[in-house]
PDB file of C-alpha atoms in Angstrom:
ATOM      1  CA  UNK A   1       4.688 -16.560  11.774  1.00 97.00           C
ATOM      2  CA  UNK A   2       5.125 -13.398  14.542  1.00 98.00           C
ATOM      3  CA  UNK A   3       4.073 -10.007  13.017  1.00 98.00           C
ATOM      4  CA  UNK A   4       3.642  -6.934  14.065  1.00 98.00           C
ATOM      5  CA  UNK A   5       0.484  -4.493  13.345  1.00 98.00           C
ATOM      6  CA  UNK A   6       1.470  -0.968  12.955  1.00 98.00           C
ATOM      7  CA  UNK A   7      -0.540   2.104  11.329  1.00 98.00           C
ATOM      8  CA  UNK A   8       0.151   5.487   9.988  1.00 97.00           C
ATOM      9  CA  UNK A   9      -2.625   8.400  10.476  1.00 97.00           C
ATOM     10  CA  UNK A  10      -4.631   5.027  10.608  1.00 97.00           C
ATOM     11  CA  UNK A  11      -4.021   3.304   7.355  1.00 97.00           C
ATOM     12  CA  UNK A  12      -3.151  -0.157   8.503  1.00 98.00           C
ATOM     13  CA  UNK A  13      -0.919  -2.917   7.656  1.00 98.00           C
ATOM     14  CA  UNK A  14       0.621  -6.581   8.889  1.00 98.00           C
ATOM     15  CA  UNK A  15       4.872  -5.974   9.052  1.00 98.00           C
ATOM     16  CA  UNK A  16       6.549  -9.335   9.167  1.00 98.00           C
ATOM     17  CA  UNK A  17      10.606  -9.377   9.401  1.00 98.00           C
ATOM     18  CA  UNK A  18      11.543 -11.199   6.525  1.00 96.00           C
ATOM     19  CA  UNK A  19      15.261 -11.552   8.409  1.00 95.00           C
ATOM     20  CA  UNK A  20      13.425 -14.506  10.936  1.00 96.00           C
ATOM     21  CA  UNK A  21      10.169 -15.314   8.319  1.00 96.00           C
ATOM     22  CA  UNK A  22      10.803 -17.079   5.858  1.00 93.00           C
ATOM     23  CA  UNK A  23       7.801 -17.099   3.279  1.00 95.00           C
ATOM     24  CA  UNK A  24       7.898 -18.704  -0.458  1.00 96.00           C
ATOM     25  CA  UNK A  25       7.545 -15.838  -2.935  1.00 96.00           C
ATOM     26  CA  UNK A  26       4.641 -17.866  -4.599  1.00 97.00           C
ATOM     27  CA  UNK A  27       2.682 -17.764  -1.722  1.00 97.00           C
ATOM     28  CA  UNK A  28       2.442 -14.330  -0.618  1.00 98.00           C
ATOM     29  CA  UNK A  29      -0.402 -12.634  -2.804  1.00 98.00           C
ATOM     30  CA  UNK A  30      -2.442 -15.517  -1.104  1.00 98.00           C
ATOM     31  CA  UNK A  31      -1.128 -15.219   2.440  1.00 98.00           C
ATOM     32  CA  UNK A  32      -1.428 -11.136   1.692  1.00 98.00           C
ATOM     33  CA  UNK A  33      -5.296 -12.035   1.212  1.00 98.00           C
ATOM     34  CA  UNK A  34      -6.020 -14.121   3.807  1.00 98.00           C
ATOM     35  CA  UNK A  35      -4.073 -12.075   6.798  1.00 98.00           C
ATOM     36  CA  UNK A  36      -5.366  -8.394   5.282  1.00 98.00           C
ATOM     37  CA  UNK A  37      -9.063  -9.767   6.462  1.00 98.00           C
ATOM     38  CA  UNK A  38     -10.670  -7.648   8.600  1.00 97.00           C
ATOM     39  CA  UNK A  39     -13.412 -10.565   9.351  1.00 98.00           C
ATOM     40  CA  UNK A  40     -11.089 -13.592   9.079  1.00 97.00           C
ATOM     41  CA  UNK A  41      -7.379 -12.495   9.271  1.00 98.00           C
ATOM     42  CA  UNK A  42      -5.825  -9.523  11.421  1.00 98.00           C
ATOM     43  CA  UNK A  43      -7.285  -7.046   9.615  1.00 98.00           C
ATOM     44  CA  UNK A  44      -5.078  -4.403   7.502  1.00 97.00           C
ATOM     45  CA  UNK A  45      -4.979  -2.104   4.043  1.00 97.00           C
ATOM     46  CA  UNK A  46      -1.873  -4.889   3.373  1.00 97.00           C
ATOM     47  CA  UNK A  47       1.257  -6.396   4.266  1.00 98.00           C
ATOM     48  CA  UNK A  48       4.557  -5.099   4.245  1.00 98.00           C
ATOM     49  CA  UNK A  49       7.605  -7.167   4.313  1.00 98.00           C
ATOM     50  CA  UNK A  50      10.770  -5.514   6.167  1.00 98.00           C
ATOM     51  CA  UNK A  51      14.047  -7.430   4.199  1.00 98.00           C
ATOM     52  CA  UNK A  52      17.378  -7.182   4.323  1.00 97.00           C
ATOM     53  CA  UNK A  53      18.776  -5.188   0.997  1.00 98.00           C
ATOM     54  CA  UNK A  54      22.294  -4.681  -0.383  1.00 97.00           C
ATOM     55  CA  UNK A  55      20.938  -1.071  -2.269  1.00 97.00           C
ATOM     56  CA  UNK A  56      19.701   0.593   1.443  1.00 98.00           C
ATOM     57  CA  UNK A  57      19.725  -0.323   5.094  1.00 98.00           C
ATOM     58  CA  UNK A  58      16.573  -2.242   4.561  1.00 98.00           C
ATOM     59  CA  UNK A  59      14.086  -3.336   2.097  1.00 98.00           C
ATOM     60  CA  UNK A  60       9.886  -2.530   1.906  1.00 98.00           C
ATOM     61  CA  UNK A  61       8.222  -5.367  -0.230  1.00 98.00           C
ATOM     62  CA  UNK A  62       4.617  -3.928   0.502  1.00 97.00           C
ATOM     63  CA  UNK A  63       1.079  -5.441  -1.102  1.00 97.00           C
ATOM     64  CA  UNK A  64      -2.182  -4.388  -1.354  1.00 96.00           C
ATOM     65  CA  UNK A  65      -4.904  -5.865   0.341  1.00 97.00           C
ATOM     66  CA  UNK A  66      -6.040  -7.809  -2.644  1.00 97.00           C
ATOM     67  CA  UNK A  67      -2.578  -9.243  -3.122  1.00 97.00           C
ATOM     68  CA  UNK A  68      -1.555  -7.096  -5.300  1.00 97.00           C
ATOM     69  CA  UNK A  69       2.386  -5.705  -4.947  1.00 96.00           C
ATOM     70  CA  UNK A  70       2.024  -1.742  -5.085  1.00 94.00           C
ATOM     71  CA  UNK A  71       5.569   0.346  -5.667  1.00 93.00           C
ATOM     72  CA  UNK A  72       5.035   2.401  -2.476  1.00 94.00           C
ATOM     73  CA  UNK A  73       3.469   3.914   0.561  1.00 95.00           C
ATOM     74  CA  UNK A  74       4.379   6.779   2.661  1.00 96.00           C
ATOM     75  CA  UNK A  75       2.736   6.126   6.079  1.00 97.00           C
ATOM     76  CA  UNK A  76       3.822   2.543   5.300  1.00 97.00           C
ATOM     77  CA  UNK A  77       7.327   3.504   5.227  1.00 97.00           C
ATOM     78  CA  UNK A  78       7.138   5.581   8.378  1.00 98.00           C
ATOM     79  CA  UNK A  79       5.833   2.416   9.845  1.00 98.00           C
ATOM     80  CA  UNK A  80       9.062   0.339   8.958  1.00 98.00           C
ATOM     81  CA  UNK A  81      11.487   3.036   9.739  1.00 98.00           C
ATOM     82  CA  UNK A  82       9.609   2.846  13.801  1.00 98.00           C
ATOM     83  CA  UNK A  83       9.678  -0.782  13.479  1.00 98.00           C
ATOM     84  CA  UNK A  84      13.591  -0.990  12.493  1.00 98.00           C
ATOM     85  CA  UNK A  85      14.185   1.369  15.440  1.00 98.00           C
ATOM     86  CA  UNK A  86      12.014  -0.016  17.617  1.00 98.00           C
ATOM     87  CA  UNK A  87      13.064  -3.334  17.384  1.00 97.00           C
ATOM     88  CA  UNK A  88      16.923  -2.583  17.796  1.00 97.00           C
ATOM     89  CA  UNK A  89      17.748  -3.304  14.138  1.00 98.00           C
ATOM     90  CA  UNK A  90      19.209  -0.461  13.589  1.00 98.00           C
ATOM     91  CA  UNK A  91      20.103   2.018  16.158  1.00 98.00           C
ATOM     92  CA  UNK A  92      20.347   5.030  13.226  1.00 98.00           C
ATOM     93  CA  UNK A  93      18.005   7.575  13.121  1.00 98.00           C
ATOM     94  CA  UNK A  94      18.518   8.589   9.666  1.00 98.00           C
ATOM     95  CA  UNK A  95      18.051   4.951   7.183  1.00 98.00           C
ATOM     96  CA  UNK A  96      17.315   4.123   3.525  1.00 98.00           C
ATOM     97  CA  UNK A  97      14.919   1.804   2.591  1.00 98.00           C
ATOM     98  CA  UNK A  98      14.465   1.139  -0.817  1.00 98.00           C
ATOM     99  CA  UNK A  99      10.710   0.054  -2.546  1.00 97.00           C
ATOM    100  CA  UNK A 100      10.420  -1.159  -5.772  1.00 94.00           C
ATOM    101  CA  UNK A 101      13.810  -0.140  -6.869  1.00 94.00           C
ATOM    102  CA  UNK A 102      13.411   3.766  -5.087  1.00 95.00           C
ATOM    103  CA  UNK A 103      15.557   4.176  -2.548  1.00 96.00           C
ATOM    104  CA  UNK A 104      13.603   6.895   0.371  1.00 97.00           C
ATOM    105  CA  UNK A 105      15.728   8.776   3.224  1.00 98.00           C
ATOM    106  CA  UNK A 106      14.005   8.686   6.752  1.00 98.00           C
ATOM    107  CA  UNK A 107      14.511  10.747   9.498  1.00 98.00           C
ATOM    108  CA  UNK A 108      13.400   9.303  12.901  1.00 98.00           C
ATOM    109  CA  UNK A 109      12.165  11.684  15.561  1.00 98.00           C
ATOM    110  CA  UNK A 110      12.988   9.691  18.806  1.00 98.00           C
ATOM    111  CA  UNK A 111      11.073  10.047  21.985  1.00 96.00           C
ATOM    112  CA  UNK A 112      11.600   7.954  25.575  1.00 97.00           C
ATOM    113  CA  UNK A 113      13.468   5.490  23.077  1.00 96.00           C
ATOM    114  CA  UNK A 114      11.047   4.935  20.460  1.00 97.00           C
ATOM    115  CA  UNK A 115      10.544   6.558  17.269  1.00 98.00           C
ATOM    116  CA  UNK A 116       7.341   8.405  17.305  1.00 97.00           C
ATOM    117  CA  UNK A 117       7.529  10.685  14.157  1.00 97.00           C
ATOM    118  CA  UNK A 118       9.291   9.992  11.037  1.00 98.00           C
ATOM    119  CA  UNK A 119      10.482  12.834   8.345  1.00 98.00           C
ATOM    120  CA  UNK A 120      10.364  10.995   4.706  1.00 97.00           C
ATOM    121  CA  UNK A 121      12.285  12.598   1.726  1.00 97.00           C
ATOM    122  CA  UNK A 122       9.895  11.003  -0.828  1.00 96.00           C
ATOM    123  CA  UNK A 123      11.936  12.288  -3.789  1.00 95.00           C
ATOM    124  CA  UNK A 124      10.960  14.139  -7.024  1.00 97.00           C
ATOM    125  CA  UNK A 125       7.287  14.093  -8.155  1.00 98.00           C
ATOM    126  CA  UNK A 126       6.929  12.457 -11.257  1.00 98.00           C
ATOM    127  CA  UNK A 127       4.181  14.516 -13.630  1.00 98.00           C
ATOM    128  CA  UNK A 128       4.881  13.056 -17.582  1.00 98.00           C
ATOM    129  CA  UNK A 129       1.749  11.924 -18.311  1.00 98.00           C
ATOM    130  CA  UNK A 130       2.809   8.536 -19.897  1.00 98.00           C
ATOM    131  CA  UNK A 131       4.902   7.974 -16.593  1.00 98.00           C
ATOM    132  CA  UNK A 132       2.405   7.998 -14.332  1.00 98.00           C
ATOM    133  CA  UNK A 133       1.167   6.454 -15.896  1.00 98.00           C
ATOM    134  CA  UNK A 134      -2.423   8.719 -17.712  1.00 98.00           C
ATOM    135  CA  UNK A 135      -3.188   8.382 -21.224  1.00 98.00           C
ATOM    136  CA  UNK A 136      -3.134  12.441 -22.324  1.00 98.00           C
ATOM    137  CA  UNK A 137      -2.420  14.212 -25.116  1.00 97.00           C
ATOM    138  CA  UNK A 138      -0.918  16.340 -22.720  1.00 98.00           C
ATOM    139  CA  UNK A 139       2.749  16.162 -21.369  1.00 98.00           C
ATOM    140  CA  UNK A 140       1.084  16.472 -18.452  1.00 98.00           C
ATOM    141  CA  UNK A 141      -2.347  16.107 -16.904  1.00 98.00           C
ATOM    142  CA  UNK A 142      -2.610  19.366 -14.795  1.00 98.00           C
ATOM    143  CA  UNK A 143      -6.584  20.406 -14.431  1.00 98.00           C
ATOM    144  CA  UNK A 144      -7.406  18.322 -17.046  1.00 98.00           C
ATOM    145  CA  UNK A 145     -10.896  17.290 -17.744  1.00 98.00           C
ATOM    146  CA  UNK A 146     -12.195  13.628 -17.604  1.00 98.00           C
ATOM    147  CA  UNK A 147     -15.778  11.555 -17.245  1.00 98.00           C
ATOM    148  CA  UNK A 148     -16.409   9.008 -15.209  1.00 98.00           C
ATOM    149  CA  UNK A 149     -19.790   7.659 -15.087  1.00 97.00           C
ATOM    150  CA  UNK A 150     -21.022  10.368 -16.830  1.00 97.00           C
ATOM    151  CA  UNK A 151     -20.082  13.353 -14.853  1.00 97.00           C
ATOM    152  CA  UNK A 152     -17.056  15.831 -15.650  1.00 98.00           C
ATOM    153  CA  UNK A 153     -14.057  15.926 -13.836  1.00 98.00           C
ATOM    154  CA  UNK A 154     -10.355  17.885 -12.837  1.00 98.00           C
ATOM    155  CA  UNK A 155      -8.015  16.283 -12.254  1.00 98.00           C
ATOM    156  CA  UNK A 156      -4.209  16.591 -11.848  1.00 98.00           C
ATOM    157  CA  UNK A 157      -2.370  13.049 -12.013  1.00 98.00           C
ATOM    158  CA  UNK A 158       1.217  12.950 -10.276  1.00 98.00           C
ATOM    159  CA  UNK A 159       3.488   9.397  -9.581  1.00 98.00           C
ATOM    160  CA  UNK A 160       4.916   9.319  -6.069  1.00 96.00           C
ATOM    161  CA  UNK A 161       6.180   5.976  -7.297  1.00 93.00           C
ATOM    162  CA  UNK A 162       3.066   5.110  -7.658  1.00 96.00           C
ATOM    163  CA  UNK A 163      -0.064   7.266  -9.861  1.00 97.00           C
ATOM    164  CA  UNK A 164      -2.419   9.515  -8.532  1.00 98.00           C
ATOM    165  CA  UNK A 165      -5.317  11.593 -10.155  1.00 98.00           C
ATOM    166  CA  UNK A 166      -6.143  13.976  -7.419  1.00 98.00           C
ATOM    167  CA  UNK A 167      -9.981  16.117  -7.861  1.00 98.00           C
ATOM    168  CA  UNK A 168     -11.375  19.120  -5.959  1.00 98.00           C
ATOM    169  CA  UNK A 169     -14.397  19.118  -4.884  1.00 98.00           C
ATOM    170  CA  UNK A 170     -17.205  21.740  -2.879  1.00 97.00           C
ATOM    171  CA  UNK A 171     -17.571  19.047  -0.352  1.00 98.00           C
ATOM    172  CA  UNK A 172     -15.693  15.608   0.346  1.00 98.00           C
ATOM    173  CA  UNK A 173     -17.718  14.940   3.560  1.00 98.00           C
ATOM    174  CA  UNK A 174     -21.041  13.776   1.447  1.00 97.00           C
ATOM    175  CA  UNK A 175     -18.824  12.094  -1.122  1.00 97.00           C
ATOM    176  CA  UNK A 176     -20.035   8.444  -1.811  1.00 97.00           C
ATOM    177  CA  UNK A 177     -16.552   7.489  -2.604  1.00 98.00           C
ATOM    178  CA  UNK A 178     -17.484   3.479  -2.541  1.00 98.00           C
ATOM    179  CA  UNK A 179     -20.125   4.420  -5.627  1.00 97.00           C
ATOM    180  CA  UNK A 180     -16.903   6.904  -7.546  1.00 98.00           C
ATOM    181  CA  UNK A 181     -13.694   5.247  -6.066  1.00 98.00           C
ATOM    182  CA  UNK A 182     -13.942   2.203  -8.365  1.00 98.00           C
ATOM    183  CA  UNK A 183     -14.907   3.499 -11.673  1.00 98.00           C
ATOM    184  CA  UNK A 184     -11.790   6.150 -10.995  1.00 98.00           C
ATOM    185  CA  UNK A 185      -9.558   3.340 -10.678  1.00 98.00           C
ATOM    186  CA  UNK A 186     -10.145   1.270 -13.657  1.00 98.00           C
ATOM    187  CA  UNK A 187     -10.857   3.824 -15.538  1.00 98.00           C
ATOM    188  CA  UNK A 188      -9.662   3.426 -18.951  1.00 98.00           C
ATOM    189  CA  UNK A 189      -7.432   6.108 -18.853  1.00 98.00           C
ATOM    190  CA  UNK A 190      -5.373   4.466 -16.058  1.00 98.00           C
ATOM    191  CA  UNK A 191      -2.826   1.936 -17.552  1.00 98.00           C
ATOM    192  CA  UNK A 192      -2.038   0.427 -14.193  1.00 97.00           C
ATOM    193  CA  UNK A 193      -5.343   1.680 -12.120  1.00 97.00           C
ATOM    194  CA  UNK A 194      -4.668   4.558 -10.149  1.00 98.00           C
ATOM    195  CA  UNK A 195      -5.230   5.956  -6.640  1.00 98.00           C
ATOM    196  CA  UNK A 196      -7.458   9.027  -6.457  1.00 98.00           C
ATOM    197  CA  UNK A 197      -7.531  11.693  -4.063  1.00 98.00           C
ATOM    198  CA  UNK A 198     -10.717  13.841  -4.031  1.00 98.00           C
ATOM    199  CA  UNK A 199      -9.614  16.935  -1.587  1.00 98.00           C
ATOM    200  CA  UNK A 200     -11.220  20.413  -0.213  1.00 98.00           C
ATOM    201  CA  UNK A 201      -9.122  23.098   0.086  1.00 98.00           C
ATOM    202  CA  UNK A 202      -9.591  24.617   3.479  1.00 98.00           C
ATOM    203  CA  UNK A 203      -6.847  27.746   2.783  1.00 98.00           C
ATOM    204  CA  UNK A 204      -3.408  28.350   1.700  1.00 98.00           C
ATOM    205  CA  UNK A 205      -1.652  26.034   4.201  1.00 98.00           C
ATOM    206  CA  UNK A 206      -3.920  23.142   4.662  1.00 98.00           C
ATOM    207  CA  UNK A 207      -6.248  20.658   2.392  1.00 98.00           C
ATOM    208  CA  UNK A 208      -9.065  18.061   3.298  1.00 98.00           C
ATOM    209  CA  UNK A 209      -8.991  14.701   1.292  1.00 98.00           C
ATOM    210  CA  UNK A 210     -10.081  11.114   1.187  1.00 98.00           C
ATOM    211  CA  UNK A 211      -8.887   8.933  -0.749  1.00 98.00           C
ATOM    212  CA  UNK A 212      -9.436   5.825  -3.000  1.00 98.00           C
ATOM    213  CA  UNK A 213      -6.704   3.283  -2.785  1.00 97.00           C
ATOM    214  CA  UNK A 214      -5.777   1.577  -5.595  1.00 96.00           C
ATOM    215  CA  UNK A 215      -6.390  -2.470  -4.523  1.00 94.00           C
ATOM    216  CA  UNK A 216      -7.652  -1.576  -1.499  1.00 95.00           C
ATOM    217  CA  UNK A 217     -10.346   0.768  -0.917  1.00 96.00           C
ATOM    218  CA  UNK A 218     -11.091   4.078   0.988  1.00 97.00           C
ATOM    219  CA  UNK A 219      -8.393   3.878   3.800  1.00 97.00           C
ATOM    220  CA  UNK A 220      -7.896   6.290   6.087  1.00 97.00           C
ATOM    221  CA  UNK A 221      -4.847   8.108   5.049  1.00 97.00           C
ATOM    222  CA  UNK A 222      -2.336   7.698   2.418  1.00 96.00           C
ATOM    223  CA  UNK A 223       1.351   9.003   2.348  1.00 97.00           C
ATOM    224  CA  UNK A 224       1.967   9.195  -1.306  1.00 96.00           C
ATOM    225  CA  UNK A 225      -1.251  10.593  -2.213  1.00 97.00           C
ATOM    226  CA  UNK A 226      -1.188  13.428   0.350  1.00 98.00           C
ATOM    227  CA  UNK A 227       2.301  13.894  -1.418  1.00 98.00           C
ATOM    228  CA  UNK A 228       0.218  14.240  -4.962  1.00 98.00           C
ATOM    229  CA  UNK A 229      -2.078  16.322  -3.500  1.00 98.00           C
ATOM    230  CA  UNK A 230       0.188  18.727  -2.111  1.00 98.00           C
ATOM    231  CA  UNK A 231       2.270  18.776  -5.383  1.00 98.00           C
ATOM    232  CA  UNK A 232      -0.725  18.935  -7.074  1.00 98.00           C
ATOM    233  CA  UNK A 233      -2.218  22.032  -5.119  1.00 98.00           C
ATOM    234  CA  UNK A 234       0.894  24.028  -5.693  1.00 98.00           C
ATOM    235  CA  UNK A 235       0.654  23.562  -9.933  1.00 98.00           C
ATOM    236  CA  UNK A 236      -2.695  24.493  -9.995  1.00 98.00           C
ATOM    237  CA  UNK A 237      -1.874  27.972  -7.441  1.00 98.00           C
ATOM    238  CA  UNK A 238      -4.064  26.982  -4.933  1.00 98.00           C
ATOM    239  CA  UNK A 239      -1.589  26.251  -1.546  1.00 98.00           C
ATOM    240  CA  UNK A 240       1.694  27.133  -0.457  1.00 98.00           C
ATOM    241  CA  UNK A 241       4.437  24.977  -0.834  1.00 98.00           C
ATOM    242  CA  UNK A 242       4.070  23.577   3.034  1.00 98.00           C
ATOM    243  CA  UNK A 243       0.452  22.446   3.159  1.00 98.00           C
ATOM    244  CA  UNK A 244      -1.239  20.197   5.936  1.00 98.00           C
ATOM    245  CA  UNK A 245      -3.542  17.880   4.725  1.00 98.00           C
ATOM    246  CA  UNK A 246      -6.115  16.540   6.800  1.00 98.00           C
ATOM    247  CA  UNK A 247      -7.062  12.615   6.524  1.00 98.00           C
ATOM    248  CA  UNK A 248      -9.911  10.670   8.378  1.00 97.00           C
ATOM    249  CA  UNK A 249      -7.029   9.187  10.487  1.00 97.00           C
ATOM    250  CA  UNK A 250      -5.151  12.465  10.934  1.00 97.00           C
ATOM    251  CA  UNK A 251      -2.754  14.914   9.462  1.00 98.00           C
ATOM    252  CA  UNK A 252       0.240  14.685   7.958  1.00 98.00           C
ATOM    253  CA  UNK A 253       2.309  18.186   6.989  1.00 98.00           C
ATOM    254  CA  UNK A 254       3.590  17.825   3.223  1.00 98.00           C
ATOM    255  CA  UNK A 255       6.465  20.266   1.457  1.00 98.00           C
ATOM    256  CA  UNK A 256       7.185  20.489  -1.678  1.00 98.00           C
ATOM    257  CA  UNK A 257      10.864  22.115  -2.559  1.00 97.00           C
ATOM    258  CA  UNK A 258      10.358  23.543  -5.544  1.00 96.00           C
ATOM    259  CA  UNK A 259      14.198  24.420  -5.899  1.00 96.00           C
ATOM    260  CA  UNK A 260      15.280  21.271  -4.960  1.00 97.00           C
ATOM    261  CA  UNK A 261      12.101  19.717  -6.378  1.00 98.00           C
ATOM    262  CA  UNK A 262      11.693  17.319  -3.404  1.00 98.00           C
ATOM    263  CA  UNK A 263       8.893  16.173  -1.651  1.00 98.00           C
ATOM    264  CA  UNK A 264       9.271  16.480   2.317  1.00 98.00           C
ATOM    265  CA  UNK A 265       6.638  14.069   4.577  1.00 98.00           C
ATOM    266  CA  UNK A 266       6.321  14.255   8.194  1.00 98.00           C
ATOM    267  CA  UNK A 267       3.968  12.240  10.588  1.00 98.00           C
ATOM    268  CA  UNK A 268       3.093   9.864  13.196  1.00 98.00           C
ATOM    269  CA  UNK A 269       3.921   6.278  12.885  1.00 98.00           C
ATOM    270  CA  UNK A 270       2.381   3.856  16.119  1.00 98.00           C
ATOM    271  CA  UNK A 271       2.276   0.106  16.909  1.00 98.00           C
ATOM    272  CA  UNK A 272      -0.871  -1.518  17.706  1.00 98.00           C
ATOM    273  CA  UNK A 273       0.007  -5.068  18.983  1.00 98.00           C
ATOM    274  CA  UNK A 274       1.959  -7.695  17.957  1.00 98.00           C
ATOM    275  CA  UNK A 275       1.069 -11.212  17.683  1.00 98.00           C
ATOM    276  CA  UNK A 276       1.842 -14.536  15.993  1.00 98.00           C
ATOM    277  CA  UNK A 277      -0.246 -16.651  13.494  1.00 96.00           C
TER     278      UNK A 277
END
C-alpha cells in the first residue's frame, strides 16, 4: 500500500488514495491502529482516506489514532486539498470535499506549482447544547461551569462537526494536560467524548491553546478546535472576530463572520515523505 505522510501546523496523519488502494471497510480501524504507531507503524494522529465522491470533488474518510472514525479535521483537510493538487488530481484551486456528510470549500494558495496554504470555509458553528453534543440545561453551554476531578471549570462547548469544550486558563504552558485531557474527554457530560481546548488569551487578535484530541491525545494543532476557540472567544467578548491562535506546531489565523455566520481557516499544509508499506 503507497501513502503519503503529510501534516498541518504539525498534527500528523497517513493519506492513502483510496482511487489506487483498495482496503476492506472491516479492516481499517485495525490497519488505522497499527500504521498510526509512532514505535511500530509510520507514526501519525490518524489516517485519512482521500475517495472519490459523487456529493464534492473528493471525499475525507479520516480516523483517529485509536481507530476510531472522527467527523472532521481542519488541518487534515488542508492536507488533502495539497495532496489533490499536488498530485495532479485535480488541477482546481478552489474544491469540495465532503466529511461525514459536510461538504467544506477550499481555497488553494499555489506557489512554484504546489499548494502551500489552503483557505477552508469550515461552515456555521454549531452551539445547541444537545448538538454538540453537552448535556446542559442550557441551550447553550457558553461560560458554563463544570468539575472534573474535583476542580471547577469554564467552559464554552461549540461542534465544528465535531464537539469541543474550550477552557481559559492563567497559564497553558505548566498545564499537565496528559493528567486533565482524559477525564475531559469521557467526562460524563460528553455523549460522544469531546475534544478540549484549554487556551490563554494573549490580546484581542491572537490566543494560545493546546489541545486534547478526542481518540488521540495532545497533538500539536487542531483545525476545528482552533475554529471553537475562536468562535468561542468572540461569545464570551474576549477577541475580535479575526483571531490568530497559536499551537505547539504553529499558527493558524481563524475568522469568524458573524453576518454570514461562517467560519474562515487559513494555514500551512506540507508533505513529509512518501513511502509504501
Amino acid at each position: 500500500m503507497k501513502f503519503t505522510k503529510m501534516h498541518g501546523c504539525g498534527n500528523d496523519y497517513v493519506y492513502v488514495d483510496r482511487s489506487r488502494e483498495q482496503i476492506p471497510q472491516e479492516e481499517k480501524p485495525e490497519l488505522v491502529r497499527r500504521l498510526s504507531d509512532r514505535h511500530f507503524g509510520i507514526g501519525g494522529d490518524g489516517v485519512i482516506f482521500i475517495n472519490p465522491s459523487d456529493e464534492a470533488d473528493f471525499e475525507m474518510e479520516m480516523y483517529n489514532a485509536d481507530g476510531t472514525r472522527a467527523e472532521m479535521c481542519g488541518n487534515g483537510i488542508r492536507c488533502v486539498g495539497k495532496f489533490v493538487y499536488d498530485k495532479g488530481l485535480t488541477d482546481k484551486t478552489d474544491i469540495t470535499v465532503i466529511s461525514a456528510g459536510s461538504v467544506k470549500y477550499l481555497t488553494l494558495i499555489v506557489k512554484d506549482g504546489k499548494a502551500e496554504q489552503v483557505k477552508v470555509n469550515m461552515g456555521a458553528p454549531e452551539l445547541k447544547a444537545a448538538l454538540v453534543p453537552v448535556i446542559s440545561e442550557n441551550e447553550r453551554a457558553i461560560d458554563e461551569p463544570i468539575c472534573v476531578q474535583g476542580k471547577d471549570y469554564k467552559m464554552t462547548c461549540v461542534s465544528m462537526g465535531n464537539p469541543h469544550a474550550v477552557v481559559y486558563l492563567d497559564d497553558v504552558d505548566s498545564l499537565d494536560i496528559e493528567e486533565i485531557g482524559p477525564y475531559f474527554e469521557n467526562h460524563e457530560r460528553f455523549p460522544r467524548r469531546t475534544n478540549t481546548e484549554f487556551v490563554k488569551v494573549i490580546d484581542r487578535n491572537t490566543v494560545q491553546m493546546r489541545v486534547w484530541e478526542r481518540g488521540t491525545g495532545e497533538t500539536l494543532a487542531c483545525g476545528t478546535g482552533a475554529c471553537a476557540v475562536a468562535v468561542s472567544c468572540v461569545l464570551n467578548g474576549l477577541t475580535e472576530e479575526t483571531v490568530t491562535v497559536r499551537l505547539l506546531g504553529g499558527d493558524l489565523v481563524i475568522t469568524w463572520n458573524r453576518e454570514e455566520n461562517v467560519v474562515y481557516m487559513t494555514g500551512p499544509a506540507a508533505t513529509v515523505f512518501e513511502g509504501e508499506i
